[in-house]
CSV table of C-alpha atoms in Angstrom, one decimal:
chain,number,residue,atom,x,y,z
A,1,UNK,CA,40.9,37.4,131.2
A,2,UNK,CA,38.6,34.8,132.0
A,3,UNK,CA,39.9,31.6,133.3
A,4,UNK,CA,39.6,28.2,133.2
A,5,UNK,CA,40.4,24.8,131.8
A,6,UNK,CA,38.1,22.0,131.5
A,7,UNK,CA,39.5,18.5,131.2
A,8,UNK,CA,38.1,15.2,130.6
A,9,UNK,CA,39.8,11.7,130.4
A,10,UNK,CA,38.5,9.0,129.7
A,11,UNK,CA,39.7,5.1,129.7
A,12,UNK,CA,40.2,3.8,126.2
A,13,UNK,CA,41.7,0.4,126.8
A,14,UNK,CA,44.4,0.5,128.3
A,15,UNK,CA,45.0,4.4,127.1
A,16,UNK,CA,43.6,7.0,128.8
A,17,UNK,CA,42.3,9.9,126.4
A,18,UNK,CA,42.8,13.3,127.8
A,19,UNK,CA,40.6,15.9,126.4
A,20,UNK,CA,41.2,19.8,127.3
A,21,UNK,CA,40.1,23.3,126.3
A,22,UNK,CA,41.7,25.8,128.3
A,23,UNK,CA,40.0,29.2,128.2
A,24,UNK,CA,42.3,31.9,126.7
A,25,UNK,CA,41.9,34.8,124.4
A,26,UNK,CA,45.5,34.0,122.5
A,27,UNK,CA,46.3,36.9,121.4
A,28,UNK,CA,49.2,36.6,118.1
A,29,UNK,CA,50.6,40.5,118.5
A,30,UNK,CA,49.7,40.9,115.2
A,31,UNK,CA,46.7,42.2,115.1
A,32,UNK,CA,45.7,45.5,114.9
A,33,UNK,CA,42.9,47.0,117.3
A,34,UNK,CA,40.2,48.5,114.9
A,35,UNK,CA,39.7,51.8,116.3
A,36,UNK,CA,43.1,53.2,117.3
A,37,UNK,CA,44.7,50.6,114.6
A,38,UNK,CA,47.8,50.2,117.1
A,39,UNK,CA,49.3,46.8,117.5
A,40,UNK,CA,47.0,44.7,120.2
A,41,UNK,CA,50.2,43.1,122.5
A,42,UNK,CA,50.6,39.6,122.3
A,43,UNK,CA,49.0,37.5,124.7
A,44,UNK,CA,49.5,33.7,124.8
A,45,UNK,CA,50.0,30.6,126.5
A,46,UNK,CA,53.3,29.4,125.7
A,47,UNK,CA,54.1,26.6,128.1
A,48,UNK,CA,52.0,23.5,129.1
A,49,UNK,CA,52.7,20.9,131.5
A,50,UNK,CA,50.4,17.4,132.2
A,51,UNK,CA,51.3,15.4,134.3
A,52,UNK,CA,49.5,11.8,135.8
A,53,UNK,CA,49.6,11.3,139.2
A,54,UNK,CA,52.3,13.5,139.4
A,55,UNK,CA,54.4,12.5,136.9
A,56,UNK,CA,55.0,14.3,133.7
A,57,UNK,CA,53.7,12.9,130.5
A,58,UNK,CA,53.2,15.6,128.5
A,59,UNK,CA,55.5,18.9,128.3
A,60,UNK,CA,54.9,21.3,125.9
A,61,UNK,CA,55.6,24.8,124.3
A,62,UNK,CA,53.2,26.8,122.2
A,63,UNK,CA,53.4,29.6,120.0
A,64,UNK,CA,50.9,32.3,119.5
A,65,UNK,CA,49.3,30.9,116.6
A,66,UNK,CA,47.3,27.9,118.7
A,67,UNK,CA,44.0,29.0,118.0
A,68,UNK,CA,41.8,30.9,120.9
A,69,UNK,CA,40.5,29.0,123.5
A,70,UNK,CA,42.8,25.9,123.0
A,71,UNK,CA,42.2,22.3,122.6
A,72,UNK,CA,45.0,20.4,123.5
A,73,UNK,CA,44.1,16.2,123.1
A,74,UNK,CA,47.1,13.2,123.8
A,75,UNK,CA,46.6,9.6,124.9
A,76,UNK,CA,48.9,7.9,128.2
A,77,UNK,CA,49.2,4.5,128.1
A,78,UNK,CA,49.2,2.7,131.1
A,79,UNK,CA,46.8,5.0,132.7
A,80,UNK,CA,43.9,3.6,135.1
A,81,UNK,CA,40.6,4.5,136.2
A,82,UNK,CA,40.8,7.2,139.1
A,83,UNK,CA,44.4,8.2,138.1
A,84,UNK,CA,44.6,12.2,138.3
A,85,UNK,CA,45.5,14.7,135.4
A,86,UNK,CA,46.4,17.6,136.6
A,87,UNK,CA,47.3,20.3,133.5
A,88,UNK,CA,49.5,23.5,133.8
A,89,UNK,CA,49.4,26.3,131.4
A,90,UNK,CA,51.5,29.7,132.0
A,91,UNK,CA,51.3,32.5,129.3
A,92,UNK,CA,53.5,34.7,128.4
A,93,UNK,CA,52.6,37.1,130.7
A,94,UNK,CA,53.0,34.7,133.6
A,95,UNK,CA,49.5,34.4,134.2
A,96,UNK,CA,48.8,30.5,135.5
A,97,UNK,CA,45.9,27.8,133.9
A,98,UNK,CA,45.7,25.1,136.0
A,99,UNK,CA,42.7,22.0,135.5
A,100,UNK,CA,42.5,18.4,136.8
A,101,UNK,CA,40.4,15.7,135.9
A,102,UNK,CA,40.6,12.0,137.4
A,103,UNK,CA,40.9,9.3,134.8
A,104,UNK,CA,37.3,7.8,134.3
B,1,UNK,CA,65.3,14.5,124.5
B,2,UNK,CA,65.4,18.2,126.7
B,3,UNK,CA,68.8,17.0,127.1
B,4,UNK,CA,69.7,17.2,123.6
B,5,UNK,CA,67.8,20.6,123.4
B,6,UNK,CA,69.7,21.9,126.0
B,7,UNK,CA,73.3,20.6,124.5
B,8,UNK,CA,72.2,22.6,121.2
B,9,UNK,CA,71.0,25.6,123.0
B,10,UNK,CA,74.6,26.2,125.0
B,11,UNK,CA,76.8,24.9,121.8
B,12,UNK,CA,75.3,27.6,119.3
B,13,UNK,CA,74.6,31.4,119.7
B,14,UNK,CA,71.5,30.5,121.8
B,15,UNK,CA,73.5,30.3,124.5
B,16,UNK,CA,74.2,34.3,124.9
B,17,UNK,CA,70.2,34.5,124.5
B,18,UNK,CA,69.8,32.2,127.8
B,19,UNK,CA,73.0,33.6,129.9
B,20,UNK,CA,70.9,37.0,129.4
B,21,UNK,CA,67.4,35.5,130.4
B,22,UNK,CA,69.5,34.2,133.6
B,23,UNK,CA,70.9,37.7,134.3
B,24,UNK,CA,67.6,38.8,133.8
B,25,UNK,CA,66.1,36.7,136.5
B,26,UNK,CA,63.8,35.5,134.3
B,27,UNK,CA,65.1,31.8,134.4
B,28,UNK,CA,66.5,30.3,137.5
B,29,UNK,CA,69.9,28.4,136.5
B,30,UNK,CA,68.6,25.7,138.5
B,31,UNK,CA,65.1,24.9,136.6
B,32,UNK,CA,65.9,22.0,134.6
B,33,UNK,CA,62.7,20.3,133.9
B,34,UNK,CA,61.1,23.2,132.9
B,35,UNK,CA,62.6,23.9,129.7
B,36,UNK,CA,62.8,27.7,128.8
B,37,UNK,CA,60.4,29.3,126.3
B,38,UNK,CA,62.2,28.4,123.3
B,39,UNK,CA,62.5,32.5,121.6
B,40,UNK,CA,64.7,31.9,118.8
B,41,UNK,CA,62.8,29.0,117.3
B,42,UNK,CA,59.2,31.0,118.2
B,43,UNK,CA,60.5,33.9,117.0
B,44,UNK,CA,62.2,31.9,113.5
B,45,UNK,CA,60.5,33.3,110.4
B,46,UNK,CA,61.3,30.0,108.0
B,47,UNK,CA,60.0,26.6,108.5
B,48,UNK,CA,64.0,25.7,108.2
B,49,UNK,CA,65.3,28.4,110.7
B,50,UNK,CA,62.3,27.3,113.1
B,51,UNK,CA,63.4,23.6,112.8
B,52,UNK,CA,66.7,24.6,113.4
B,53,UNK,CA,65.6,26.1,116.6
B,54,UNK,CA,64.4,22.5,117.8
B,55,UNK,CA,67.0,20.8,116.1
B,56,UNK,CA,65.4,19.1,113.8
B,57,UNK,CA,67.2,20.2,110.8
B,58,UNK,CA,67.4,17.9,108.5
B,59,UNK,CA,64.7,15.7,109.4
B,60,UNK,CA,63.9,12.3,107.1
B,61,UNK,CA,60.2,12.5,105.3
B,62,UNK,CA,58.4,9.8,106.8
B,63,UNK,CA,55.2,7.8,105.7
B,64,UNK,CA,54.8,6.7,109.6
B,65,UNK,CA,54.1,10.2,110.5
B,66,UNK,CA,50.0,10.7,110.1
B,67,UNK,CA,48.7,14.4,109.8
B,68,UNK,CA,44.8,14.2,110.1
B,69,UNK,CA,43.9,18.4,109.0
B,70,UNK,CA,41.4,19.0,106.7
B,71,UNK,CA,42.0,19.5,103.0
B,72,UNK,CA,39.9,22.9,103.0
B,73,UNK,CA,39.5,25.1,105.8
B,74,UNK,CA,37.0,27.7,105.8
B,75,UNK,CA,38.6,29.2,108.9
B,76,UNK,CA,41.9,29.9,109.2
B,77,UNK,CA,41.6,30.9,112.8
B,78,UNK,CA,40.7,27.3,113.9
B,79,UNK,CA,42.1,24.4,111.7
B,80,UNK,CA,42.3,21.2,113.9
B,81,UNK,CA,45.2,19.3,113.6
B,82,UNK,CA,45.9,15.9,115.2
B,83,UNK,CA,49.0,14.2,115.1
B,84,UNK,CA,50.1,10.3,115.3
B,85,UNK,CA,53.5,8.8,114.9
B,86,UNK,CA,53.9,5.2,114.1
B,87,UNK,CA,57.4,5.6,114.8
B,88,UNK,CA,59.1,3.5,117.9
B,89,UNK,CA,60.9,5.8,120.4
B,90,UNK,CA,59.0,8.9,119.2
B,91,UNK,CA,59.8,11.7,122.2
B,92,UNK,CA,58.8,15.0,120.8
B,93,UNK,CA,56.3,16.2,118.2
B,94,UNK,CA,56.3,19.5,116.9
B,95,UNK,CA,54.1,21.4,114.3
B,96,UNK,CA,55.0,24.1,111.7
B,97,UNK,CA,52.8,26.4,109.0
B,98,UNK,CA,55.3,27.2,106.4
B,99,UNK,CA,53.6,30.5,105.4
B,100,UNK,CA,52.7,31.8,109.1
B,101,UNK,CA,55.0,35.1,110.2
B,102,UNK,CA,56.2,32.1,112.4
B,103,UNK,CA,56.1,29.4,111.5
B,104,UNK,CA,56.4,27.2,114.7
B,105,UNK,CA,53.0,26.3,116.1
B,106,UNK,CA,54.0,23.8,119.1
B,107,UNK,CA,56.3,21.6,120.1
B,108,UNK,CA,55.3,18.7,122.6
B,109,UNK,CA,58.1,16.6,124.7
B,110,UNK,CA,56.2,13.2,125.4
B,111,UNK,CA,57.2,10.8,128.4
B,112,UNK,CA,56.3,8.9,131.1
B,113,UNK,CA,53.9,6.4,129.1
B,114,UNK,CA,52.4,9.5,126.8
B,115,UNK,CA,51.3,8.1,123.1
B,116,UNK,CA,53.0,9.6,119.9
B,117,UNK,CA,49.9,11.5,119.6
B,118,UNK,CA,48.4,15.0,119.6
B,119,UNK,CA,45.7,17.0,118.9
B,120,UNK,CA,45.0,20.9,119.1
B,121,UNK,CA,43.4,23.4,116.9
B,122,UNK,CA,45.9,25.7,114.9
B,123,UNK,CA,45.7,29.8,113.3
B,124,UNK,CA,47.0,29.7,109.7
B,125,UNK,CA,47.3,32.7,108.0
B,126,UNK,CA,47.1,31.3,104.3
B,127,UNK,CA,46.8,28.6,102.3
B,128,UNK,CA,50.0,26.5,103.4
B,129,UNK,CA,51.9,23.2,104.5
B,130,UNK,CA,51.4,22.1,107.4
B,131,UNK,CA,54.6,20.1,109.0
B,132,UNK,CA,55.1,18.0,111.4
B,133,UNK,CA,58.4,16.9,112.9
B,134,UNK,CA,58.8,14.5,115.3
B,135,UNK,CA,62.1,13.0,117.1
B,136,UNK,CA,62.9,9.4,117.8
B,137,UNK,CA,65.7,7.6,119.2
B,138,UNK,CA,68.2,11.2,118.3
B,139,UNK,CA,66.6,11.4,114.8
B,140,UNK,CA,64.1,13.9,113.4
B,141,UNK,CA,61.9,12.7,110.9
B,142,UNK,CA,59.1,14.9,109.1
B,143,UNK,CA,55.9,14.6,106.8
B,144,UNK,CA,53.7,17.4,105.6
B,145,UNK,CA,50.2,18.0,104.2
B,146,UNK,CA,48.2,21.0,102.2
B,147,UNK,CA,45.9,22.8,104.0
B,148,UNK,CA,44.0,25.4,102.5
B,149,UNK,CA,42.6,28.2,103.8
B,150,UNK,CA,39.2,30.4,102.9
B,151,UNK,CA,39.6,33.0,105.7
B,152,UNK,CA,43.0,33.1,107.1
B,153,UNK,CA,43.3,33.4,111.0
B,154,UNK,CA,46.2,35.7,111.9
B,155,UNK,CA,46.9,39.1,111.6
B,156,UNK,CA,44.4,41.8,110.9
């Protein structure tokens, strides 16, 4: 699986616009592989935590029907310029995502 | 708001699924932030059981809750959806395809200064309504929109 998560978060105001597109194949379980046409196993990230400077802002639980590669946007108010992001995405096979931008 | 989750997960049969998932190791009794992967309403195969599972059953329409999805999507596999509630207090918003195998897509607990906004990028299988629930203040309101699809994104 290829990794990765880019961020970006940017000062809108006083709200700071996080941006990120985390880099996973997302795999529903319902598809069938072409060739053998068995079921392809599901493969997804089903919990994602955000958090600014440490604190959590944004806690979340996906599905398997997030589309591939997801984008995930949200807004925290009260945010300033150099305040960290740091984003934490496990799928279900316990496989860890992690990304962190600083607030520009 | 995860408190209230929690309170409906150990009043209702849910609570057998979690005492298992404990024996199991998989969840340590003591992870409290970290709210478990939420099976039953994943796993829910009606918009109504899946709202259940997040208890948000019986959630008020509401005209504060904006759904920005476009009318027509050619690809089912990536239909952007963004989210913004006008309503005060709003802790949690979660997002449903009525005609999806399952129909719950996501469902975000906001706090510590986060807006009542999302945005992410969605698989719909058909042509379908596309709902939104979002809890404030111990309520769960709703609002819904028609997407439709050209291609549809899940399954074979």
């Amino acid at each position: 699986m290829a990794e990765g998560m880019k961020i970006r978060a940017t000062m809108q105001g006083d709200v700071a616009d996080v941006k990120a597109l985390m880099n996973h194949i997302m795999e529903t379980g319902l598809r069938k592989d072409s060739k053998t046409g068995q079921l392809i196993p599901a493969h997804f990230i089903n919990q994602v935590t955000a958090t600014l400077n440490g604190k959590t802002v944004l806690d979340a639980q996906w599905g398997a029907a997030v589309a591939k590669n997801p984008f995930l946007g949200f807004k925290v108010k009260g945010a300033k310029a150099g305040d960290k992001i740091v984003i934490n995405a496990v799928d279900n096979h316990g496989e860890k995502i992690t990304g962190e931008a600083t607030v520009a | 708001m995860n408190q209230l989750r929690r309170t409906f997960l150990k009043g209702t049969s849910a609570a057998g699924t979690v005492a298992v998932a404990i024996a199991a190791g998989l969840l340590k009794p003591g992870q409290v932030m970290a709210a478990e992967w939420n099976k039953v309403a994943f796993n829910a195969t009606t918009t109504a059981d899946a709202m259940k599972g997040v208890s948000a059953a019986g959630a008020v329409e509401s005209k504060d809750i904006l759904i920005k999805a476009p009318d027509i999507a050619e690809n089912g596999a990536v239909v952007p959806v963004e989210v913004t509630s006008k309503i005060p207090g709003t802790t949690s918003i979660m997002i449903f395809v009525d005609k999806n195998q399952n129909p719950l897509i996501a469902d975000f607990e906001l706090s510590n200064g986060a807006e009542p906004y999302v945005s992410t990028r969605i698989k719909m299988a058909n042509t379908s309504f596309v709902r939104v629930a979002v809890k404030a203040g111990g309520k769960a309101y709703t609002a819904g929109k028609e997407v439709k699809v050209t291609i549809g994104g899940c399954g074979g």
